[in-house]
Coordinates of C-alpha atoms in Angstrom, one line a residue:
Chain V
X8 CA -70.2 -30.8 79.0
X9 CA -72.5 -27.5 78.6
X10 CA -74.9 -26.9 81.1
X11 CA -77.9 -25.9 79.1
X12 CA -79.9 -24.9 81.9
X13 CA -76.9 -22.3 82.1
X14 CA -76.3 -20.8 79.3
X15 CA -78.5 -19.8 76.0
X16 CA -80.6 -22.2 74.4
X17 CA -78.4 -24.1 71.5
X18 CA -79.3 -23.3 67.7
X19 CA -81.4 -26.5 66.8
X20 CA -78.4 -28.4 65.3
X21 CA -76.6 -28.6 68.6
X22 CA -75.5 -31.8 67.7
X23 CA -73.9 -30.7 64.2
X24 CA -71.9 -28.2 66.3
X25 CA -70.5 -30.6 68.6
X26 CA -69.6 -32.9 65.4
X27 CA -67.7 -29.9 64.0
X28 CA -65.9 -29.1 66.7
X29 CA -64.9 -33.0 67.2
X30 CA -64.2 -32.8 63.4
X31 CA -61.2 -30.0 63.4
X32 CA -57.9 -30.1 63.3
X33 CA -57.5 -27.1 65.6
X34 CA -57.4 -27.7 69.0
X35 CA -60.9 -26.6 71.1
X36 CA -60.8 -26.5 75.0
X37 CA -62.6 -25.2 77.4
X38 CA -61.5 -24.1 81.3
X39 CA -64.6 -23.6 83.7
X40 CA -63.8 -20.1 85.6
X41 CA -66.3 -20.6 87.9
X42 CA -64.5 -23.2 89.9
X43 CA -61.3 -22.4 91.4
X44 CA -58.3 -22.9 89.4
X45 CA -60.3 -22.8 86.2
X46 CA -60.1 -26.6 85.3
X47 CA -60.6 -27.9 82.0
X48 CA -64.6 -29.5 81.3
X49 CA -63.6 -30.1 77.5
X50 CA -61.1 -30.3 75.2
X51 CA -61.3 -31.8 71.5
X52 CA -60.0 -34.6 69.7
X53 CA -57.4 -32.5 68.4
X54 CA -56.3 -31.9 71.2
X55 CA -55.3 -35.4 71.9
X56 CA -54.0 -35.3 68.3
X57 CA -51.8 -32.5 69.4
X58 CA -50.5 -33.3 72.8
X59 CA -50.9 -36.8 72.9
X60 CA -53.1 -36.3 76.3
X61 CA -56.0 -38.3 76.6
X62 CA -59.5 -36.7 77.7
X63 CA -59.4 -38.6 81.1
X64 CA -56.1 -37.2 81.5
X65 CA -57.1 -33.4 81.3
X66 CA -60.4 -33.0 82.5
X67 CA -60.7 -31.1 86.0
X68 CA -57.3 -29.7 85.6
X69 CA -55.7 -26.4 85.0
X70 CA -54.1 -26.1 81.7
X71 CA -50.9 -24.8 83.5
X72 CA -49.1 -28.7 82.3
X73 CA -48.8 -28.1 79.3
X74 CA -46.3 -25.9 80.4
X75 CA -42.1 -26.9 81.1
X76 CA -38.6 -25.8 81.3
X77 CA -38.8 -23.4 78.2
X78 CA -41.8 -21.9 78.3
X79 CA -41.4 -18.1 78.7
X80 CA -42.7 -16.8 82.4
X81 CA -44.3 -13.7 80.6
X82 CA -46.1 -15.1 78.4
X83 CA -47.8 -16.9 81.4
X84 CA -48.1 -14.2 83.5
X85 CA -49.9 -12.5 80.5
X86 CA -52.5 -15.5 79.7
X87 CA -53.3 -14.9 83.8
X88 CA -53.7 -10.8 83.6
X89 CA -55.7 -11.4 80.5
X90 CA -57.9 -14.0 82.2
X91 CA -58.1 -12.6 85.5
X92 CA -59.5 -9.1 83.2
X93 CA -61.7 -11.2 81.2
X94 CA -60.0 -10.4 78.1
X95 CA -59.4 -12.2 74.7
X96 CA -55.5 -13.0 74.0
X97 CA -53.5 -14.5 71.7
X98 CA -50.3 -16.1 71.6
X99 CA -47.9 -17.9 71.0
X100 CA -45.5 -20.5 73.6
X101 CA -43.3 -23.6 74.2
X102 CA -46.0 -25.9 75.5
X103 CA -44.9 -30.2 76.0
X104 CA -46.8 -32.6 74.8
X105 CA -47.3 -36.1 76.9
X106 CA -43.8 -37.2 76.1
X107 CA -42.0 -34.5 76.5
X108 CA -41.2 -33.3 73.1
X109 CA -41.7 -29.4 73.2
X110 CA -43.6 -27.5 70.1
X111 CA -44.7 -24.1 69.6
X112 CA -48.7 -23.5 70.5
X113 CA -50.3 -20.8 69.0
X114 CA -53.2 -19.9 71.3
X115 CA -56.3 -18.1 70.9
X116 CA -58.1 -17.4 74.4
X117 CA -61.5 -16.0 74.4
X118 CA -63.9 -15.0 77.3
X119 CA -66.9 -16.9 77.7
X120 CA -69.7 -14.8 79.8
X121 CA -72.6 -15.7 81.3
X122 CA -76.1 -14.4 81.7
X123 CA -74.9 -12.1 84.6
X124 CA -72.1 -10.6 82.5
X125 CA -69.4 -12.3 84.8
X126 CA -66.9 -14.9 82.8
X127 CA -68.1 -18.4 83.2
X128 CA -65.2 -20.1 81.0
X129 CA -62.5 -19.5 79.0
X130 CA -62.6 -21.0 75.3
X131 CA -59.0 -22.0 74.0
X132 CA -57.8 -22.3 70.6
X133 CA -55.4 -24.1 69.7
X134 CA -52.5 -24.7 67.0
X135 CA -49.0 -26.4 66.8
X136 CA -46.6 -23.6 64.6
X137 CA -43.5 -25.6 65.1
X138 CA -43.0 -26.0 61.4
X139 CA -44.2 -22.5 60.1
X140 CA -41.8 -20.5 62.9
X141 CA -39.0 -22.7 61.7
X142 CA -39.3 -21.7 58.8
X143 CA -39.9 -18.5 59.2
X144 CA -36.8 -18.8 60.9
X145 CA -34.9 -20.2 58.2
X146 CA -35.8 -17.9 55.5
X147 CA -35.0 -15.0 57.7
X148 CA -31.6 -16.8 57.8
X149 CA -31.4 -17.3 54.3
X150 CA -32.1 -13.1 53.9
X151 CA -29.4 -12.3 55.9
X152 CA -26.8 -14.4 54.5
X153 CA -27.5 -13.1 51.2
X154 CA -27.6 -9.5 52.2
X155 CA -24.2 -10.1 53.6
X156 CA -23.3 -11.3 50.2
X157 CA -24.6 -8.7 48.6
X158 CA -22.8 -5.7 50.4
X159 CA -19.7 -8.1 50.0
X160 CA -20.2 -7.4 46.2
X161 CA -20.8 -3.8 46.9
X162 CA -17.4 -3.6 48.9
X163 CA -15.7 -5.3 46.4
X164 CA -17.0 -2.7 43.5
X165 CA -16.6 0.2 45.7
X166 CA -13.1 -0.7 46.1
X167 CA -12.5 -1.5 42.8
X168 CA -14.0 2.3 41.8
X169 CA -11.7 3.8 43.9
X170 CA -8.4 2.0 42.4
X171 CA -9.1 2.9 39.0
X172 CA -7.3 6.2 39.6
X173 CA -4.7 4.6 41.6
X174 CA -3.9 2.7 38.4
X175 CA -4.8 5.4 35.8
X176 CA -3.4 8.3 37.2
X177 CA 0.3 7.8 37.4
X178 CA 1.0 7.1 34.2
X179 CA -0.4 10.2 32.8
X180 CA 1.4 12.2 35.9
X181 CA 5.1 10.6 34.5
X182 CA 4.8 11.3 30.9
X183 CA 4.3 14.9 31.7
X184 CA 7.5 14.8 34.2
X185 CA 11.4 16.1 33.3
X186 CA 13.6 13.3 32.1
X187 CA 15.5 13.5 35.3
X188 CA 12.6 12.9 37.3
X189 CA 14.2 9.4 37.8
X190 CA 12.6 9.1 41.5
X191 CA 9.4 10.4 40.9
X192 CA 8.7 8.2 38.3
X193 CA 9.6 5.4 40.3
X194 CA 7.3 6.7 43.1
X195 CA 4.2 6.9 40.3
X196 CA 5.4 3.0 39.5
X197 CA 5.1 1.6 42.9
X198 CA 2.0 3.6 43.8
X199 CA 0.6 1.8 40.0
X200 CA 1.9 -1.4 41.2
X201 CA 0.4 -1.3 44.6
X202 CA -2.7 -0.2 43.4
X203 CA -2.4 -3.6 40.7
X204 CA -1.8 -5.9 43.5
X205 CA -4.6 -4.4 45.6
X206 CA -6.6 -5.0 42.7
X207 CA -5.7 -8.8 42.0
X208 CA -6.4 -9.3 45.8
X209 CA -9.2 -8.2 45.8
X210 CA -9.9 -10.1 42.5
X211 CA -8.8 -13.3 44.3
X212 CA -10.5 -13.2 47.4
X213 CA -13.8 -13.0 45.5
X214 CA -12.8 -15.3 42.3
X215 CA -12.3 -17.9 44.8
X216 CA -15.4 -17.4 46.1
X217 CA -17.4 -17.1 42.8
X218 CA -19.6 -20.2 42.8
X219 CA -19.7 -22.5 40.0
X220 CA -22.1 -22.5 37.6
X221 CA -25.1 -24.8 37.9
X222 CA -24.7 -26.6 34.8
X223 CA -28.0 -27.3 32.6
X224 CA -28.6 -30.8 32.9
X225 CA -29.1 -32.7 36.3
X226 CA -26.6 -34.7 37.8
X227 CA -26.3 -37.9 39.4
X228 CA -24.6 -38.0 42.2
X229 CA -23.0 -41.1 42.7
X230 CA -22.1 -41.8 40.0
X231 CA -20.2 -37.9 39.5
X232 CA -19.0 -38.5 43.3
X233 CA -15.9 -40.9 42.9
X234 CA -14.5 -39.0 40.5
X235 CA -14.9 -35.5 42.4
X236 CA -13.5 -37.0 45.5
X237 CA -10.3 -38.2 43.4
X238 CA -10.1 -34.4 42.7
X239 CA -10.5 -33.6 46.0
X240 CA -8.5 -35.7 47.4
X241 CA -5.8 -34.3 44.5
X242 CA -6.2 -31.2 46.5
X243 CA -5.5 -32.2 50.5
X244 CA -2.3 -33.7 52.3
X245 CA -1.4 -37.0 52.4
X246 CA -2.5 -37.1 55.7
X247 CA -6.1 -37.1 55.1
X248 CA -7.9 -40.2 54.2
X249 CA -11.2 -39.7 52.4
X250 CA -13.4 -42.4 52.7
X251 CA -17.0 -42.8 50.7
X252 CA -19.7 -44.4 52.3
X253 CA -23.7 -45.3 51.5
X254 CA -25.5 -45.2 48.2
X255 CA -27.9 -43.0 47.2
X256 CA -31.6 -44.4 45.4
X257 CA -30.9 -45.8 42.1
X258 CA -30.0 -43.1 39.6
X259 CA -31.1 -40.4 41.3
X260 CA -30.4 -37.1 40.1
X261 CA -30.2 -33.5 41.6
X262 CA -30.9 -30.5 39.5
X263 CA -29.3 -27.0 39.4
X264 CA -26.2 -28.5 40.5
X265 CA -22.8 -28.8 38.1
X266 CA -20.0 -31.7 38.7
X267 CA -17.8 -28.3 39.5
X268 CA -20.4 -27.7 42.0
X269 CA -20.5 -30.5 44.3
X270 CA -16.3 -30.3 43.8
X271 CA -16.6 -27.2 45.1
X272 CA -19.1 -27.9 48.0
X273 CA -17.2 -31.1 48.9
X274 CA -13.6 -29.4 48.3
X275 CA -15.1 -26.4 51.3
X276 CA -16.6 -29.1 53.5
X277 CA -13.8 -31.6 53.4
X278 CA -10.9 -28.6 53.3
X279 CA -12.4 -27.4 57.0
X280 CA -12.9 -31.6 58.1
X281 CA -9.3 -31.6 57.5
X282 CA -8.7 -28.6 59.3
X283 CA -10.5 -29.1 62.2
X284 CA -8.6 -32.6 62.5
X285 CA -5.3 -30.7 62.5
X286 CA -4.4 -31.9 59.0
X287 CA -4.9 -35.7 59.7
X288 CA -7.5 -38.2 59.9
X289 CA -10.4 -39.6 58.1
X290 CA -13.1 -37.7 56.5
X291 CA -16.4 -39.7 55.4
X292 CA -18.4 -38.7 52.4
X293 CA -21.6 -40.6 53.2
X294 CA -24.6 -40.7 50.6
X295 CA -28.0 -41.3 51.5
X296 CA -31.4 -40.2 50.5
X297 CA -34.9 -41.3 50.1
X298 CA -38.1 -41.3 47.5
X299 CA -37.8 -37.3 47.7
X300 CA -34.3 -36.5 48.1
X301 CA -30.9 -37.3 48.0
X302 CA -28.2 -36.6 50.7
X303 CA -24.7 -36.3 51.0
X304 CA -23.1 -35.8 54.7
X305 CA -19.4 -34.7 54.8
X306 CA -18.4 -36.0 58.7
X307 CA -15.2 -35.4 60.3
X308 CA -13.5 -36.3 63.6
X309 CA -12.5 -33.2 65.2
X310 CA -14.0 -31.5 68.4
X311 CA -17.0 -30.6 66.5
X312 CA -18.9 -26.9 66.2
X313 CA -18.7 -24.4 68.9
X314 CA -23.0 -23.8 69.0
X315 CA -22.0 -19.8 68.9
X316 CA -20.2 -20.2 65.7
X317 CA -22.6 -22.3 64.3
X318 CA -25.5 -20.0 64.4
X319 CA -23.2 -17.9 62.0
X320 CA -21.2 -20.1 60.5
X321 CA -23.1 -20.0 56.6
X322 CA -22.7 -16.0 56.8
X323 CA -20.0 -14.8 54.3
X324 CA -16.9 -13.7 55.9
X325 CA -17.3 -15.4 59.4
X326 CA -14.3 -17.5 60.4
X327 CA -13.5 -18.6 63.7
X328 CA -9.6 -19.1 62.2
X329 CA -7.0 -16.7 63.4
X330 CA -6.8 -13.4 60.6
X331 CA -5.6 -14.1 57.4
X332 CA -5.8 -18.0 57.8
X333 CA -9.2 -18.0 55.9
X334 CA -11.5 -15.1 54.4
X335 CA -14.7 -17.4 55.9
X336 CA -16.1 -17.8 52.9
X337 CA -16.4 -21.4 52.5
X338 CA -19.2 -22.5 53.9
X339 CA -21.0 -19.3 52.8
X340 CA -20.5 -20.9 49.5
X341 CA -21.6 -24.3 50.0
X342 CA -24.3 -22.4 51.4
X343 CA -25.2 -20.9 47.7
X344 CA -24.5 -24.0 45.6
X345 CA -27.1 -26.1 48.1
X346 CA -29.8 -23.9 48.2
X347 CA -29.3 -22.9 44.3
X348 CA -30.3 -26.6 43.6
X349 CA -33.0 -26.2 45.9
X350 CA -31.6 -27.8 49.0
X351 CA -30.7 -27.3 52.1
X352 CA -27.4 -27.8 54.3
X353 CA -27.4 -28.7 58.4
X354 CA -25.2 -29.3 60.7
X355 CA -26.0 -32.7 62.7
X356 CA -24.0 -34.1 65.6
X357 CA -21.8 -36.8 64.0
X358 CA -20.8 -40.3 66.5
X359 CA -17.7 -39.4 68.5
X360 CA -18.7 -35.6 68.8
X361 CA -16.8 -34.7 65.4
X362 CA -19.0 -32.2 62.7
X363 CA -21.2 -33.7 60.3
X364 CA -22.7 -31.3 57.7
X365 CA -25.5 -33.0 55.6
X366 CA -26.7 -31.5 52.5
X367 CA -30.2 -32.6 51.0
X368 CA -31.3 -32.3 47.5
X369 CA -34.8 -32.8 45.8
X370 CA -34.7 -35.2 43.4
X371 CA -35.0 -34.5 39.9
X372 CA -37.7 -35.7 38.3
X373 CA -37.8 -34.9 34.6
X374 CA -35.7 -36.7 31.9
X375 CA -32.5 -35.4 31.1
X376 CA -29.4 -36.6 32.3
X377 CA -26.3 -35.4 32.7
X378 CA -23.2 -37.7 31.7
Chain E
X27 CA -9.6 11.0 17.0
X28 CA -13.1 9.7 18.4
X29 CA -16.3 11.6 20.5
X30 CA -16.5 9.7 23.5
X31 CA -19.0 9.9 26.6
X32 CA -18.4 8.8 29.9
X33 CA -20.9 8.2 32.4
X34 CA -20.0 7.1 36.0
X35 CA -21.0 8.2 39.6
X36 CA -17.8 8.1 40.9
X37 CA -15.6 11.5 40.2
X38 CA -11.8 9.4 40.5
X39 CA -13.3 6.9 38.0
X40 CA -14.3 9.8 35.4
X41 CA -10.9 11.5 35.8
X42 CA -9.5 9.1 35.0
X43 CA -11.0 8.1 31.9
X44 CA -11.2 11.5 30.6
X45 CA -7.6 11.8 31.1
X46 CA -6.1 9.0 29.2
X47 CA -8.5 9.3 26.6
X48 CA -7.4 13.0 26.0
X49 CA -3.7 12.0 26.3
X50 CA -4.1 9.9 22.8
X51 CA -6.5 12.7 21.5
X52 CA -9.8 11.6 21.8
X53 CA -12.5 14.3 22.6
X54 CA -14.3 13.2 26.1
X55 CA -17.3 14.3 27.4
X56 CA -18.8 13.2 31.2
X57 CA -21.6 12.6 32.7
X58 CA -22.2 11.0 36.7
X59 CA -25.7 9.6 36.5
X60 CA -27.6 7.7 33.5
X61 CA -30.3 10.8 33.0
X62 CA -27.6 13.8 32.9
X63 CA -25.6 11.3 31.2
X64 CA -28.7 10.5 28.1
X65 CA -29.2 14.3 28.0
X66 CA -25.5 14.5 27.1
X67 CA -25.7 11.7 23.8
X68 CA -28.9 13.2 23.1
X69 CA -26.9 16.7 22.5
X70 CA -23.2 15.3 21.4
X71 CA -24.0 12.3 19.5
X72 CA -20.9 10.2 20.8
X73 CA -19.4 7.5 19.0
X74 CA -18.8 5.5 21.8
X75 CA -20.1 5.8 25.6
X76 CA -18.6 3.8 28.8
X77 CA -21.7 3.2 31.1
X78 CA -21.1 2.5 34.7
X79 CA -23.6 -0.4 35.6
X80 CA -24.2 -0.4 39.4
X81 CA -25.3 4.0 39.5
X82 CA -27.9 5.4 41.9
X83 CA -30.6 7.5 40.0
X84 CA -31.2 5.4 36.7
X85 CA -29.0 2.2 36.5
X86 CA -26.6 0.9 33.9
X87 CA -28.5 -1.3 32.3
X88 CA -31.7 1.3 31.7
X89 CA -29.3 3.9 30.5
X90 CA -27.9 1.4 27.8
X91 CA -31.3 1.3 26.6
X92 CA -32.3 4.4 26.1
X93 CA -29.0 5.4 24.4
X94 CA -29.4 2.4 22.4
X95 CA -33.0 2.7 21.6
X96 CA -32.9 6.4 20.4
X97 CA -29.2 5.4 18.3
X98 CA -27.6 8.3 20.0
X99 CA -23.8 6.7 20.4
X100 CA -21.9 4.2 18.1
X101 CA -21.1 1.9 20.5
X102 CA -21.6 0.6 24.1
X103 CA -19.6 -0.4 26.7
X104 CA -20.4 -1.2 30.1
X105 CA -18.3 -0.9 33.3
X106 CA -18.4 -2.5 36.2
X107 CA -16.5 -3.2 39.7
X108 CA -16.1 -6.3 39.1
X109 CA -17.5 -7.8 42.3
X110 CA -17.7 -11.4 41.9
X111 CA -20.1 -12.5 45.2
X112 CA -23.1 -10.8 43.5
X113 CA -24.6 -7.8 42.2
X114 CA -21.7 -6.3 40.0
X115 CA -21.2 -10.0 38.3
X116 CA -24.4 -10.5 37.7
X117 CA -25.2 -6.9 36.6
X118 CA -22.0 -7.1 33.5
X119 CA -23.5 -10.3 32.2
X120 CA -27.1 -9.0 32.0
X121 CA -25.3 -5.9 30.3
X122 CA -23.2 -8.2 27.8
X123 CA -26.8 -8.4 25.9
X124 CA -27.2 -5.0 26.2
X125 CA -24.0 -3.6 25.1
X126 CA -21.4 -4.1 22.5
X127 CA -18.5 -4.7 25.0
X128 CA -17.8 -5.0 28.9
X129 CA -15.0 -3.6 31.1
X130 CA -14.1 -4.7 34.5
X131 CA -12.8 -1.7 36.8
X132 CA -9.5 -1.2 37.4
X133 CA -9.1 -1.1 34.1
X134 CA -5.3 -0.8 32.5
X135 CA -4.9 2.2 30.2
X136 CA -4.0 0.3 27.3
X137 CA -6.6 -2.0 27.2
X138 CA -9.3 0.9 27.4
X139 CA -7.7 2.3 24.3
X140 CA -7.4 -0.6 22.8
X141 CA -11.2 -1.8 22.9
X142 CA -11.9 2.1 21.9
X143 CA -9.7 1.7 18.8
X144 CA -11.4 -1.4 18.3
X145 CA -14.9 -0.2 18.1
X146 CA -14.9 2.9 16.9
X147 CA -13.0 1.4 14.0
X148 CA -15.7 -1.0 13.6
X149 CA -18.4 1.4 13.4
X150 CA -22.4 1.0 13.6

């Protein structure tokens, strides 16, 4: 504890202070600097909150254990230059708590001096960000996907600007041409004609990708799902089995998505489980879900996803097929329909080391229902 | 025999235009932004402009205002690339309120004379 022959007398509620700082959720420690290594002589209940350490386990030693495997080297050499200056610093790192389980620590060091001017202690504060960087993370994710989806559009119309001539033009150039201009006017047809099929392409590539409408009533999902799936299954070779798994909570509904919605999520997500299976095998539709949510995992047994691709893999246009097997658009659009009903779509390890995408929906909780 | 106004950033788009509607007689005037193009209605009194929607400067969906607001053309049609992902989509069904008709791009020649017939036939 605090000298108080050491350092300046405490305001009169000494006692309300040491309360408070028992009392908060941040995390309060203190290293004594004037012994070497600069052990810790306090740290606060949230502490052990945080890190799971106990006081006794702590006390006379260097806060250097928190540290492991994937904490960054520089931002360690920086806490020492700061503390060997006598400066403030903050930061953030990968810190471990007791068992192991790395988190984020936002840090706020602060010099401590004494009546000499020297530092006699380093005050720490404290903060686990785990959450907030993630998701940080995500929405920065989320901004980039949909950037990529808007220059996509702006491609597409740019294009599309550029062969309205292409299809506009020749006609007027034949009508002004000699009767015997026989080949000419074919040339001005096929360059028309190209320019038509460039068009429809381009029409198709996109149509294909235009996600469904959400649809003004919630839905609930099992009950839409059975009858999706026999769609879906409508869709795929006979070499596929589709097999549906789980319930989800007793009529639970999901809003902002359509019936063609979830067939068109499930149609993506089950098209590449076949795919990565080499056209055979069983896909399962599992559905699951809570108080809060409903989910519905799509799991395959192929060789699961590369980690590379699957940092990209919801961007629009990124395929890890050979060219022209796939524009890479399909999860992009699962992507869209999930978050449009406010969830969210990961990728989770399924058992046997096949892919297992999970998409989570809020629950709906107002009245309407959709039949 | 109509007055039409075309008003797109994109010089192949507005050759194009102002060529087949000329072919079948119509008198065409162009613009290639929304304020040079308002200036033009505001002068010529069109019976029918075809609005690009996605323009730098002033966008599609301002310019249909205005020209709507101050009743300076007969009828409004908005154009768009078509793209489907977003944007372009998006921006031609926020202009179906705003206009009388919609166009994607590339357009076939008859079917822009056809929906000019149609609505300068109609009338205000």
């Amino acid at each position: 504890m605090l000298d108080h022959r050491t350092y300046p007398a405490m305001e009169p509620d000494a006692a309300l202070l040491a309360a408070a700082v028992e009392a908060s959720d941040v995390c309060v420690t203190i290293a004594d600097l004037t012994t070497p290594d600069g052990p810790l002589i306090f740290v606060n209940r949230a502490f052990n909150d945080m890190t799971g350490y106990e006081r006794c386990d702590v006390v006379g030693r260097n806060c250097r254990f928190l540290q492991g495997p994937d904490t960054d080297p520089e931002a360690v050499a920086a806490m020492g230059a700061a503390i060997k200056s006598g400066r403030s610093l903050r930061l953030e790192l990968i810190n471990y708590k007791k068992c192991g389980e790395p988190f984020w620590n936002s840090l706020h060091l602060s010099p401590l001096h004494g009546p000499d001017g020297a530092v006699r202690a380093y005050v720490g504060m404290q903060s686990d960000v785990t959450k907030v960087r993630a998701a940080a993370a995500a929405e920065q994710h989320r901004q980039r996907i949909e950037a990529l989806g808007r220059m996509a559009g702006g491609v597409a119309h740019e294009i599309n600007n550029l062969l309205q001539p292409l299809v506009s033009l020749p006609e007027l150039v034949a009508e002004s041409l000699p009767a015997e201009a026989v080949g000419a006017r074919e040339d001005l047809r096929v360059i028309g004609q190209s320019a038509r099929d460039a068009r429809d392409l381009v029409s198709e590539v996109l149509t294909y990708t235009r996600v469904a409408q959400t649809g003004s009533r919630p839905l609930e999902i099992e009950a839409a799902l059975s009858g999706v799936l026999e769609l879906v299954r409508r869709g795929l070779s006979g070499r596929v089995e589709i097999v549906q798994q789980g319930k989800a909570p007793e009529g639970a509904r999901v809003a902002g998505l359509s019936r063609a919605g979830l067939q068109q999520a499930l149609t993506n997500l089950i098209l590449n489980a076949a795919d990565a299976m080499g056209g055979t095998g069983c896909v399962t539709v599992r559905l699951g879900g809570d108080e809060a949510s409903v989910t519905l995992a799509v799991l395959d047994q192929g060789p699961g996803v590369d980690p590379d691709a699957a940092a990209r893999m919801f961007e629009p246009f990124f395929t890890t097929k050979a060219p022209g097997a796939g524009a890479g658009l399909g999860l992009y659009i699962v992507h869209q329909l999930v978050e449009r009903a406010g969830g969210v779509v990961t990728l989770c390890a399924a058992p046997g080391g096949g892919a297992c995408f999970e998409m989570q929906f809020p629950r709906d909780r107002s009245g309407a229902d959709q039949e | 025999m109509a007055k039409i106004l075309v008003i797109d950033d994109v010089p192949g788009v507005r050759r194009s235009i102002v060529g087949v509607l000329t072919r079948a007689g119509h008198e065409v005037e162009e613009a290639g932004d929304g304020l040079a193009g308002v200036e033009l209605a505001r002068r010529a009194r069109p019976d029918l402009a075809l609005v690009d929607m996605l323009m730098p400067e002033q966008d599609g969906l301002e310019t249909l205002d205005q020209l709507r607001q101050e009743g300076l053309c007969g009828a409004l049609v908005a154009m768009s690339g078509g793209g489907a992902l977003v944007g372009a989509q998006d921006a031609l069904a926020a202009a179906t309120h705003h206009a009388d008709a919609s166009m994607n791009k590339p357009f076939e020649n008859a079917d822009l004379l056809a929906l000019v017939s149609k609505l300068v036939k109609a009338g205000p």
